[in-house]
Every structure is written in structure tokens, then in C-alpha cells.
JSON list of C-alpha atoms in Angstrom, two decimals:
[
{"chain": "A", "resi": 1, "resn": "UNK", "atom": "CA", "xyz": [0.00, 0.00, 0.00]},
{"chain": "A", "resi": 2, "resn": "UNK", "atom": "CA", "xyz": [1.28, 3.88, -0.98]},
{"chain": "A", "resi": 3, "resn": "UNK", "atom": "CA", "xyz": [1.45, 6.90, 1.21]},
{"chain": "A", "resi": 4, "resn": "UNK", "atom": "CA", "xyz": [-1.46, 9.38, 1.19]},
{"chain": "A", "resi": 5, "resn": "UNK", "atom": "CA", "xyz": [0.42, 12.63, 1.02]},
{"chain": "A", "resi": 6, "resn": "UNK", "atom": "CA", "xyz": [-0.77, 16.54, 0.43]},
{"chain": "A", "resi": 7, "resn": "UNK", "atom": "CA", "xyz": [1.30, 17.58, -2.44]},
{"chain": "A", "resi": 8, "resn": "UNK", "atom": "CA", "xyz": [0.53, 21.98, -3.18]},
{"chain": "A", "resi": 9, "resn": "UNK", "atom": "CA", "xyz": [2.50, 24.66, -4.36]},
{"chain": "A", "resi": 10, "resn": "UNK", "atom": "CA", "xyz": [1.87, 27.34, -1.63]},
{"chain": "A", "resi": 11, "resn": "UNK", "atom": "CA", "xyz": [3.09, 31.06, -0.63]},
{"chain": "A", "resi": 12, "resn": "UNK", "atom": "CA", "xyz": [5.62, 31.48, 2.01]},
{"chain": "A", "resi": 13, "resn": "UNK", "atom": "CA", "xyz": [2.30, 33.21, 4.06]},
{"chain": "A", "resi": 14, "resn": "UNK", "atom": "CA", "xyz": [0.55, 29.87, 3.20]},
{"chain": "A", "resi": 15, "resn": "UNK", "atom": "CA", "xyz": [-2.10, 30.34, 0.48]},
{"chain": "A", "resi": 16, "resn": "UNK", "atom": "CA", "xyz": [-2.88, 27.80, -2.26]},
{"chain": "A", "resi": 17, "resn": "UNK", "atom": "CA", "xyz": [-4.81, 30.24, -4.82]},
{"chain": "A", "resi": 18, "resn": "UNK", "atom": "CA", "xyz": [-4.63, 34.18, -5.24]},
{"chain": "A", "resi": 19, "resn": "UNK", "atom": "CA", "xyz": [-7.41, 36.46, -4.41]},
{"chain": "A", "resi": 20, "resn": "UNK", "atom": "CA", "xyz": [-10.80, 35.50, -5.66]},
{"chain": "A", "resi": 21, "resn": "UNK", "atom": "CA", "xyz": [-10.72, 31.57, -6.14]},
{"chain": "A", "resi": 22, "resn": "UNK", "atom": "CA", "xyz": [-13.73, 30.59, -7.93]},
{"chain": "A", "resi": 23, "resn": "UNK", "atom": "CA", "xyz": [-15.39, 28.53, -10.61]},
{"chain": "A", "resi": 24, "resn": "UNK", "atom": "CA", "xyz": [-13.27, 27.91, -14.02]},
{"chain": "A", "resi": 25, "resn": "UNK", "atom": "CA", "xyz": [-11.03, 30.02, -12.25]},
{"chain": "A", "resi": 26, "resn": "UNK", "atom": "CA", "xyz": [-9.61, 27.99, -9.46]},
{"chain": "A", "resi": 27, "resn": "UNK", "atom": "CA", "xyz": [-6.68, 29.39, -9.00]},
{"chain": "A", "resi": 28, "resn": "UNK", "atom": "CA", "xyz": [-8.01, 32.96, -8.25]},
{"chain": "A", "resi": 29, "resn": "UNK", "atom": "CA", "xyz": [-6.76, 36.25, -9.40]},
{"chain": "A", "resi": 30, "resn": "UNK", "atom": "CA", "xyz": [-2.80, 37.65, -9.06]},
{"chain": "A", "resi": 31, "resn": "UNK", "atom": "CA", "xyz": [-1.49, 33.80, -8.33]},
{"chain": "A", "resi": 32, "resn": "UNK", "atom": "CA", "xyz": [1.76, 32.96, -9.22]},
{"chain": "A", "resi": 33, "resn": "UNK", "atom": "CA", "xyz": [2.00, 29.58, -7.57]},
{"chain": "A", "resi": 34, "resn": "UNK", "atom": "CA", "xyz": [2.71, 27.17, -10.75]},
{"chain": "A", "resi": 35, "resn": "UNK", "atom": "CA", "xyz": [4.60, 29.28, -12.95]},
{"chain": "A", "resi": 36, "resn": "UNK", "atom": "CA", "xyz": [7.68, 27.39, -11.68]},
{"chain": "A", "resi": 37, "resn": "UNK", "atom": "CA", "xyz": [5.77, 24.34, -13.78]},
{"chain": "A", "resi": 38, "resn": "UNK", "atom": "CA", "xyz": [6.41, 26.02, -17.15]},
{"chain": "A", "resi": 39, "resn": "UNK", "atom": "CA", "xyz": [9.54, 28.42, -16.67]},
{"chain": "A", "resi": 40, "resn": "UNK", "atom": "CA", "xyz": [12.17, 25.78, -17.29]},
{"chain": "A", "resi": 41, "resn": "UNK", "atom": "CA", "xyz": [13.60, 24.13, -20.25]},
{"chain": "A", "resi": 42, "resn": "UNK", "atom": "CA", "xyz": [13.10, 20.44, -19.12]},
{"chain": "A", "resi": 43, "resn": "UNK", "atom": "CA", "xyz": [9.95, 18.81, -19.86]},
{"chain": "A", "resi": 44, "resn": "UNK", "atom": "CA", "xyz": [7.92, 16.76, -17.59]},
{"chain": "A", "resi": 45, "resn": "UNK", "atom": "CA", "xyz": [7.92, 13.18, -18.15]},
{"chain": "A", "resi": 46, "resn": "UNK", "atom": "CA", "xyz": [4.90, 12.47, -16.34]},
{"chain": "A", "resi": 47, "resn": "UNK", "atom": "CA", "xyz": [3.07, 15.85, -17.49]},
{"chain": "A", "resi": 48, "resn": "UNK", "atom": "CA", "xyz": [2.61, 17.25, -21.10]},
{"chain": "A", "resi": 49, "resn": "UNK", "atom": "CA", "xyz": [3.02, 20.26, -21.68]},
{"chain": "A", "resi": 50, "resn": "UNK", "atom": "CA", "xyz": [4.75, 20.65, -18.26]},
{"chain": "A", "resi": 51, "resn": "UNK", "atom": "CA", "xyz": [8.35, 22.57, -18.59]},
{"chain": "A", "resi": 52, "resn": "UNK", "atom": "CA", "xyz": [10.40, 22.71, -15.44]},
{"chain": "A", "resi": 53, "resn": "UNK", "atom": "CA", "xyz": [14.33, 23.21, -14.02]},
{"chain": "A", "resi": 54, "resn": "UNK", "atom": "CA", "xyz": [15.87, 20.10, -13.69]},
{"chain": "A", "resi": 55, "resn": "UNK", "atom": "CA", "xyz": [15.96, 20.41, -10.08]},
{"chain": "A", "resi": 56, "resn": "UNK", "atom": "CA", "xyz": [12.18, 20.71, -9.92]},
{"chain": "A", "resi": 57, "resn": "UNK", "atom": "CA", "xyz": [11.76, 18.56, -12.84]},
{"chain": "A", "resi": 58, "resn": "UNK", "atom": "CA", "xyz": [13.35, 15.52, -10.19]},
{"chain": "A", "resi": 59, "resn": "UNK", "atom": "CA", "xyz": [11.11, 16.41, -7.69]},
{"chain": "A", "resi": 60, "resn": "UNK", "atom": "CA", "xyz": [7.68, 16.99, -9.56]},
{"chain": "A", "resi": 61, "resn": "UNK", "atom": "CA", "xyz": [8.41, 13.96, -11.53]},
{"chain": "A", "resi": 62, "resn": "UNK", "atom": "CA", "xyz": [9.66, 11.22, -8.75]},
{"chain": "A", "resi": 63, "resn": "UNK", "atom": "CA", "xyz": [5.92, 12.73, -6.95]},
{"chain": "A", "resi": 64, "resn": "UNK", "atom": "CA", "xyz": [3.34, 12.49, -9.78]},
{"chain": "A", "resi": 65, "resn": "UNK", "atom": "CA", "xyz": [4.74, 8.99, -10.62]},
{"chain": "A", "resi": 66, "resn": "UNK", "atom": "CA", "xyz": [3.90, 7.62, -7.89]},
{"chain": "A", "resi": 67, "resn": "UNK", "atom": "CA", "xyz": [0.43, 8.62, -7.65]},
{"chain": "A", "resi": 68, "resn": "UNK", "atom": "CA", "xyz": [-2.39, 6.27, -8.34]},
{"chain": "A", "resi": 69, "resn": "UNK", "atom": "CA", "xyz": [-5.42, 8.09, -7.64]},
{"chain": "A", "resi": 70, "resn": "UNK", "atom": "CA", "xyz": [-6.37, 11.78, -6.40]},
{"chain": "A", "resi": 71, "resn": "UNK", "atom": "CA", "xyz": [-8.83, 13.13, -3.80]},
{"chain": "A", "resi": 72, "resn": "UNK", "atom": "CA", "xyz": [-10.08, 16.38, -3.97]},
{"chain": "A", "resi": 73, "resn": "UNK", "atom": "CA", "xyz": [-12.88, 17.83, -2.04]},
{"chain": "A", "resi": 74, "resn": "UNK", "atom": "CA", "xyz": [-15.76, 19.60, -3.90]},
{"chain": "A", "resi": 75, "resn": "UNK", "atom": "CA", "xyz": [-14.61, 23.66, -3.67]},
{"chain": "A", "resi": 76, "resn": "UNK", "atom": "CA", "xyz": [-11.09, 22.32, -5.78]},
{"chain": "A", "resi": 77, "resn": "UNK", "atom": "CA", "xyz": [-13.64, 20.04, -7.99]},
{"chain": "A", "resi": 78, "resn": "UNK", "atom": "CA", "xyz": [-16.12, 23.35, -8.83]},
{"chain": "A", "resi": 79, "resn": "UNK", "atom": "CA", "xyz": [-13.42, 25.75, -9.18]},
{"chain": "A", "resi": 80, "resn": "UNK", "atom": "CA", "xyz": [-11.11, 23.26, -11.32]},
{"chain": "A", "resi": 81, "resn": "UNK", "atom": "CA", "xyz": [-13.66, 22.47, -13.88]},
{"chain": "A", "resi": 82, "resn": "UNK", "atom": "CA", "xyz": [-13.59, 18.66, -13.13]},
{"chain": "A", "resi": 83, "resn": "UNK", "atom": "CA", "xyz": [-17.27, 18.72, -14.20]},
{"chain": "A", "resi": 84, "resn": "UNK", "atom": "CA", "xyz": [-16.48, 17.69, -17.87]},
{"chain": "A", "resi": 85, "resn": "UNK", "atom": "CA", "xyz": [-14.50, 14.62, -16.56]},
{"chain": "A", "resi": 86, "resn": "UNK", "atom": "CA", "xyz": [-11.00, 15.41, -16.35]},
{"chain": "A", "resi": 87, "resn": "UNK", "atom": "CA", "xyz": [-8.83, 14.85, -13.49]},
{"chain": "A", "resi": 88, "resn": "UNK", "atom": "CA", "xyz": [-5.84, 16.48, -12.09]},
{"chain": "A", "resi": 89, "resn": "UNK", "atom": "CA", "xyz": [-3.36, 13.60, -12.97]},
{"chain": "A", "resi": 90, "resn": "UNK", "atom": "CA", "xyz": [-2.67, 12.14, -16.56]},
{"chain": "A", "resi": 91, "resn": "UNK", "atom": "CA", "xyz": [-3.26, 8.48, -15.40]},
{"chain": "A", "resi": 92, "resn": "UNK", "atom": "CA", "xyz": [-4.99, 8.30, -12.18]},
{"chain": "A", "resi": 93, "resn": "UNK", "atom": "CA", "xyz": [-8.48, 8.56, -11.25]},
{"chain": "A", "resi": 94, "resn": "UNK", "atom": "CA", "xyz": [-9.91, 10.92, -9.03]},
{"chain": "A", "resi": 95, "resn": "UNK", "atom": "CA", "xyz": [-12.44, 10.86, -5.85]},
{"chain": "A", "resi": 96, "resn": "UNK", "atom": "CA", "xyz": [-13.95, 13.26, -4.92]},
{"chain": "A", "resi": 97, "resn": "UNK", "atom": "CA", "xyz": [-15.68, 13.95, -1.29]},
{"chain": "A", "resi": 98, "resn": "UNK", "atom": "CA", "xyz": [-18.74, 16.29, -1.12]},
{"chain": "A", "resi": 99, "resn": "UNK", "atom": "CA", "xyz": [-22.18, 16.05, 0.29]},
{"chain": "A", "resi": 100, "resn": "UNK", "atom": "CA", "xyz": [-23.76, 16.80, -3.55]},
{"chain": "A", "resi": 101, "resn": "UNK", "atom": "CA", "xyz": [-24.12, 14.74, -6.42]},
{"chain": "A", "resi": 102, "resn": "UNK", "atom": "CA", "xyz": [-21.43, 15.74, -9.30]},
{"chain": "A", "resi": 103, "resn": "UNK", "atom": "CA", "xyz": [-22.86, 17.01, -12.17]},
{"chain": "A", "resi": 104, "resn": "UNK", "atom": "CA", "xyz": [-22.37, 14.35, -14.21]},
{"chain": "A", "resi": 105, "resn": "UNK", "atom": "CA", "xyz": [-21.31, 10.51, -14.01]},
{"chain": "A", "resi": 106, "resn": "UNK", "atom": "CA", "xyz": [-17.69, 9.90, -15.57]},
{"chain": "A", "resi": 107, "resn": "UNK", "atom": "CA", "xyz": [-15.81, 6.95, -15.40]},
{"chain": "A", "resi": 108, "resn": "UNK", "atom": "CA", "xyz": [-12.48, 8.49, -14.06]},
{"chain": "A", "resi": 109, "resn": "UNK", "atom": "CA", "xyz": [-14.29, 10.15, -10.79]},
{"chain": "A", "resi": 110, "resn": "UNK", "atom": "CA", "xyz": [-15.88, 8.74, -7.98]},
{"chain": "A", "resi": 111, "resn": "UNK", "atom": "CA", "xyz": [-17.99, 10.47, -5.46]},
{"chain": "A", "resi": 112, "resn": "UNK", "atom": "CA", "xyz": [-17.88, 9.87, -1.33]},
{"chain": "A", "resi": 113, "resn": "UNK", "atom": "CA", "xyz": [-20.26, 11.39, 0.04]},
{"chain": "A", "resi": 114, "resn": "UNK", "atom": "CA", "xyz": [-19.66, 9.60, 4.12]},
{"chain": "A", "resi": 115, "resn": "UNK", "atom": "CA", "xyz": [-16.56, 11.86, 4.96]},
{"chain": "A", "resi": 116, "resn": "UNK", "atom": "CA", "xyz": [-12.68, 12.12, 4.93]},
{"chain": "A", "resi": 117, "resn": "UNK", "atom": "CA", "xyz": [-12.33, 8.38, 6.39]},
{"chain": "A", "resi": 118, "resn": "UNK", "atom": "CA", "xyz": [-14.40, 7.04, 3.65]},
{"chain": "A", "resi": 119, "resn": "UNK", "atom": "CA", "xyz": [-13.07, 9.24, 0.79]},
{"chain": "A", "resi": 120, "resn": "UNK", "atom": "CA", "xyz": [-9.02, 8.28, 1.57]},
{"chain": "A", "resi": 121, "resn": "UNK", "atom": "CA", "xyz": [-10.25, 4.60, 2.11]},
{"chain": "A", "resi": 122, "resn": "UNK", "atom": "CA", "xyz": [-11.73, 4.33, -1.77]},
{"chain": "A", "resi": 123, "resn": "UNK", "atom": "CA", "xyz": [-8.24, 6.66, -2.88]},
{"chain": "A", "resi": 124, "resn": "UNK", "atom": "CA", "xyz": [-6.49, 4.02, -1.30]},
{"chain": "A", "resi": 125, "resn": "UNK", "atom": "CA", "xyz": [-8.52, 1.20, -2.73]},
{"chain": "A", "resi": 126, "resn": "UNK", "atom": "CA", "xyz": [-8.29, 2.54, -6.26]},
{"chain": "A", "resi": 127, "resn": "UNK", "atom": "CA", "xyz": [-4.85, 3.70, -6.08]},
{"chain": "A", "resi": 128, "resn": "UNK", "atom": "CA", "xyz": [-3.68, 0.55, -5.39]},
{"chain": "A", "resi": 129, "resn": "UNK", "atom": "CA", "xyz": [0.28, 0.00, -4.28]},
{"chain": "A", "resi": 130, "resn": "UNK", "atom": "CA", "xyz": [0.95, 3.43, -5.33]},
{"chain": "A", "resi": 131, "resn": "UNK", "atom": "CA", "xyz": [-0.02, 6.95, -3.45]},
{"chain": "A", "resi": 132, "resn": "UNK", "atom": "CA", "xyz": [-3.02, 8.90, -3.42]},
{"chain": "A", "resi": 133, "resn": "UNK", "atom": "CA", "xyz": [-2.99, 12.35, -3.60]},
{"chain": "A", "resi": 134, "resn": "UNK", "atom": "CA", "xyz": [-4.73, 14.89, -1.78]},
{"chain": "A", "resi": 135, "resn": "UNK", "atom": "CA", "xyz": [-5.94, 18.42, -3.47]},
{"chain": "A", "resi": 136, "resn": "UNK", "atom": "CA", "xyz": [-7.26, 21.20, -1.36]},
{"chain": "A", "resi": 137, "resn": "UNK", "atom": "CA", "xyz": [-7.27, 22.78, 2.11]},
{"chain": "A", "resi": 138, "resn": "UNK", "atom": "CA", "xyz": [-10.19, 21.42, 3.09]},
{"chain": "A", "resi": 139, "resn": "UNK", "atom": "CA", "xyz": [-9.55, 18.06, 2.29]},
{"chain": "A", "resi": 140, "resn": "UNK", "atom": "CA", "xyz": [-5.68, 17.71, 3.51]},
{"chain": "A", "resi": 141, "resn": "UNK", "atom": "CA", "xyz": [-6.77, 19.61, 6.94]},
{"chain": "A", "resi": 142, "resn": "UNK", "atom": "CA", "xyz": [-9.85, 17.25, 7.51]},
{"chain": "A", "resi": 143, "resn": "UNK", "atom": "CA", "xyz": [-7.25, 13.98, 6.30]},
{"chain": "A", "resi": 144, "resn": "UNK", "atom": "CA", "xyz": [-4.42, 15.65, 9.16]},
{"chain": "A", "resi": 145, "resn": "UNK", "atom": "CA", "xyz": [-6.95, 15.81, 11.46]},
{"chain": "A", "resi": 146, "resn": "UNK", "atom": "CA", "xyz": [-8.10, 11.93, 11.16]},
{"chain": "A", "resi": 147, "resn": "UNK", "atom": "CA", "xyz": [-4.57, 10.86, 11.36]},
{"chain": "A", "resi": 148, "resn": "UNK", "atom": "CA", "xyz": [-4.38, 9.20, 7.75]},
{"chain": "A", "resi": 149, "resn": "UNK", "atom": "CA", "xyz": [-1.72, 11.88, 5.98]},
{"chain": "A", "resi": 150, "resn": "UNK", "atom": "CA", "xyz": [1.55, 10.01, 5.73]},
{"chain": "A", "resi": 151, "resn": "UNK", "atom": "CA", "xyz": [3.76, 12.96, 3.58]},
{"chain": "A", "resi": 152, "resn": "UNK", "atom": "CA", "xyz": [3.41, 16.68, 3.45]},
{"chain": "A", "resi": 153, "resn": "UNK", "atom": "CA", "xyz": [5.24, 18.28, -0.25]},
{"chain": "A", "resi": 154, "resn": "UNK", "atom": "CA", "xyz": [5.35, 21.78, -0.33]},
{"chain": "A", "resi": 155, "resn": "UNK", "atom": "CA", "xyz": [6.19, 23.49, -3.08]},
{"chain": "A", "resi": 156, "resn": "UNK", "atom": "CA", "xyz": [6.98, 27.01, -1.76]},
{"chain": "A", "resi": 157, "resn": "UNK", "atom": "CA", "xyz": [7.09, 29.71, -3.79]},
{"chain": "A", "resi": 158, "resn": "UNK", "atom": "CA", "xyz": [8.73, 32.83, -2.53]},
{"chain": "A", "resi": 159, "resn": "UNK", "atom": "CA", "xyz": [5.65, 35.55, -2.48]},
{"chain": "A", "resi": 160, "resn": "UNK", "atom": "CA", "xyz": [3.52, 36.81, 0.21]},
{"chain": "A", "resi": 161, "resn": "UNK", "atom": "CA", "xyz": [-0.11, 36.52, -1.38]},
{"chain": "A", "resi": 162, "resn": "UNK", "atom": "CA", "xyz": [-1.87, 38.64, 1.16]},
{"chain": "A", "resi": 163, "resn": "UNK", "atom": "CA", "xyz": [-5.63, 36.69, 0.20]},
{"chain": "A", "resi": 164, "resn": "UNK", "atom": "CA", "xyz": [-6.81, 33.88, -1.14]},
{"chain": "A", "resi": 165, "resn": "UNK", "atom": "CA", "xyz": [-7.67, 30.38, 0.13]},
{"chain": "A", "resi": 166, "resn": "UNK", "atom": "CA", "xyz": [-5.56, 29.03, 2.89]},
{"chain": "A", "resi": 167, "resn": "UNK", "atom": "CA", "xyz": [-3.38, 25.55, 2.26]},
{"chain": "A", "resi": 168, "resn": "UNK", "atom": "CA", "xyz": [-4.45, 24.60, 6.10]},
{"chain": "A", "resi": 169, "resn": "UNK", "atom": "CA", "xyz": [-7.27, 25.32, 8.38]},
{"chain": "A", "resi": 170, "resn": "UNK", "atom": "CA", "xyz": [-7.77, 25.08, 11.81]},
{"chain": "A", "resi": 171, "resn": "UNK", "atom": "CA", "xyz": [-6.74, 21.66, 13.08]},
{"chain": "A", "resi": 172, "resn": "UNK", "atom": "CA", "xyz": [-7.72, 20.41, 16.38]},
{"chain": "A", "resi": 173, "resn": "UNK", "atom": "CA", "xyz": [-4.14, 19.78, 17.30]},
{"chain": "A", "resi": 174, "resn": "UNK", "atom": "CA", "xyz": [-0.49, 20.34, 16.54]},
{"chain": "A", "resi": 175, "resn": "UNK", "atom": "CA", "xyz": [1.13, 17.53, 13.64]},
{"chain": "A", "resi": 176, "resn": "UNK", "atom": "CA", "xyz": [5.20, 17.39, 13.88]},
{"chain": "A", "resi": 177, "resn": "UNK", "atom": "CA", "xyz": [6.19, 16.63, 10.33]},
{"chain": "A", "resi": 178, "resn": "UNK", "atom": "CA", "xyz": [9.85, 15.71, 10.27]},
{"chain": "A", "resi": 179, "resn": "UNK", "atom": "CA", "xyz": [11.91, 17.32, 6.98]},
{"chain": "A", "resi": 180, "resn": "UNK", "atom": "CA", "xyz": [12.80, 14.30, 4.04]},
{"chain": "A", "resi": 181, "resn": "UNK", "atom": "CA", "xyz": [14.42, 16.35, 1.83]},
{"chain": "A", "resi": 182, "resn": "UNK", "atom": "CA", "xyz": [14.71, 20.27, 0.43]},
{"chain": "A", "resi": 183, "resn": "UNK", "atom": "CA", "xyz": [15.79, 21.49, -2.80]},
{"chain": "A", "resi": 184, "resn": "UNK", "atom": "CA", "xyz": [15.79, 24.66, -3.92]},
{"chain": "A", "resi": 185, "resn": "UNK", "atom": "CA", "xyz": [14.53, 25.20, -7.59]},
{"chain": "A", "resi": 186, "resn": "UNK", "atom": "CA", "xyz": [14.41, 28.34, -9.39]},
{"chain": "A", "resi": 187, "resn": "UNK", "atom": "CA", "xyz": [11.27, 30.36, -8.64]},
{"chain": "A", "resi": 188, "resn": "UNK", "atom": "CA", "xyz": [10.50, 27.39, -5.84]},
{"chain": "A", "resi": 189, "resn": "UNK", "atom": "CA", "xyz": [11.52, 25.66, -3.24]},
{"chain": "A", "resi": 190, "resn": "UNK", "atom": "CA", "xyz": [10.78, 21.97, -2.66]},
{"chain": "A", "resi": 191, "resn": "UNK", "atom": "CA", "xyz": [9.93, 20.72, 1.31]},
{"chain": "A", "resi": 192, "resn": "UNK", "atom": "CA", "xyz": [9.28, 17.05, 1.48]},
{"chain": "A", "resi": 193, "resn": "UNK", "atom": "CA", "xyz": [8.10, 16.28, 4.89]},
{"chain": "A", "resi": 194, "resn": "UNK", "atom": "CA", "xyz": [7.05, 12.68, 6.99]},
{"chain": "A", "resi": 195, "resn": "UNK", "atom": "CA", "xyz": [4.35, 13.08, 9.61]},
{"chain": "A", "resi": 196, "resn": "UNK", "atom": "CA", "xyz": [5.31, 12.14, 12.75]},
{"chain": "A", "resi": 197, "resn": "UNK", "atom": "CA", "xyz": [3.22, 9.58, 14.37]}
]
């Protein structure tokens, strides 16, 4: 069985999207969180389209292949345009947890609707050996919070937002997350962490 791990790019003051996050326009307004996925000159093996720095090319690569399926919880589905049936990830399939029926059935997505526990448990079950990944704030901070987050990635990029949607909310605890690894990238900097249980 894979890790579950949270995998975002994120501002060093900790938000995931610029002002404004919405739908078809997930990312918000005045983001600059995944330009470091297209100002390199090495292309992503796992990605098309995706042009990186070596450095981050390593890191974003080694990640995405060993994902084999994606949870996201609905405010990342809506603003993301999932709707039509895509997914986040080339290859693997996505659940997603929400209370409300998706607009549509397609054969890549799954819907949870009886919580986090539930939700990771299908990931985990359709991801097989490999990892599943988690997309969101909601959904890693409700995941942290149940225990079941094995690996924290964040891809920090060096700007102070000021708005947007925050990476974490409240938790009703502390998590120590011992550092794996950190490699600094041009326009990023990589932080691998292990939760410590």
C-alpha cells in the first residue's frame, strides 16, 4: 500500500490560490503559484506540456509517478472544472468527497459522500500499491486531522499573497512533520516532509 500525502505549491504566508478563487477560475486572481511548472527548459515526463528546471523537474516527476489516484474535495472540484471529466493527474483517477451529487457521471471520478475516512479509504482502494494524492485545504486539513496523511510536499514559492484560500485550516491539534528532503529550484523551493506519528 502507498502513502497518502498533500502535495501543493503554496506562498511562504501559506495560500494555495490568489485572491478571488472561484469557478473555471480555481486558482483565483494575481497567483503565481505554478509558474515554476512552465519556466524551465526540461519537460515533464509524467506531465505534457509541463516545462520545469531540472531540479524541480526531479522532484515533480519522482511525486506524480507515484500517484495512483487523487482526492479532492468539492470547492477544488467546482473551481477546477472537473465537471467535464477530467482529473488532475494524466493516469490516475480521481475521488472526490462532497455532500452533492457531481454534475455528471464519468468513469475516471468517484464520489464519497460519508466523509474524509471514507473518501481516503476508496483513494487508497483505487490507487492501489501506489499513493493517493490529496488536493485542497479542506480536504488535507480534515485527512491531518483523522490521522491518515503520511507525507506533506510543499512546493513554496517565494511571495507573500496577502488573500486567497488558505493551504491549512484550523486543526484540532499540533502535527510534527519531520523534513525528508529540500531542494531549492528556481522560482521554488521543494519541502518534502514525513508526519510524525
Amino acid at each position: 500500500m502507498g502513502s497518502v500525502l498533500v502535495a501543493l505549491s503554496v506562498s511562504v504566508d501559506g495560500f494555495i490560490t490568489g485572491r478571488d478563487p472561484r469557478a473555471g477560475h480555481g486558482l483565483g486572481d494575481g497567483g503565481r503559484l505554478f509558474d515554476w511548472y512552465f519556466d524551465g527548459d526540461t519537460p515533464s515526463a509524467v506531465f505534457d506540456g509541463f516545462s520545469l528546471s531540472e531540479p524541480s523537474r526531479r522532484v515533480f516527476d519522482a511525486a506524480a509517478a507515484r500517484v495512483g489516484a487523487t482526492l479532492v474535495g468539492r470547492h477544488t472540484y467546482d473551481d477546477s472544472g472537473w465537471g467535464t471529466g477530467g482529473t488532475p493527474h494524466p493516469t490516475a483517477p480521481m475521488v472526490v468527497v462532497s455532500h452533492r451529487p457531481l454534475p455528471a457521471d464519468h468513469d475516471r471520478q468517484t464520489l464519497v459522500t460519508t466523509g474524509i475516512e471514507d473518501a481516503v479509504a476508496e483513494a487508497r482502494a483505487q490507487a492501489g500499491d501506489k499513493d493517493v494524492a490529496l488536493m485542497g485545504g479542506g480536504v488535507a486539513t480534515a485527512a491531518l486531522a483523522a490521522g491518515l496523511v503520511d507525507e506533506v510536499v510543499l512546493h513554496q514559492v517565494p511571495v507573500l499573497l496577502g488573500a486567497g484560500r488558505r493551504f491549512f485550516q484550523e486543526l484540532p491539534e499540533h502535527v510534527d512533520l519531520r523534513l525528508l528532503e529540500a531542494v531549492a529550484a528556481p522560482g521554488v523551493t521543494h519541502l518534502h516532509y514525513a508526519v510524525v506519528r
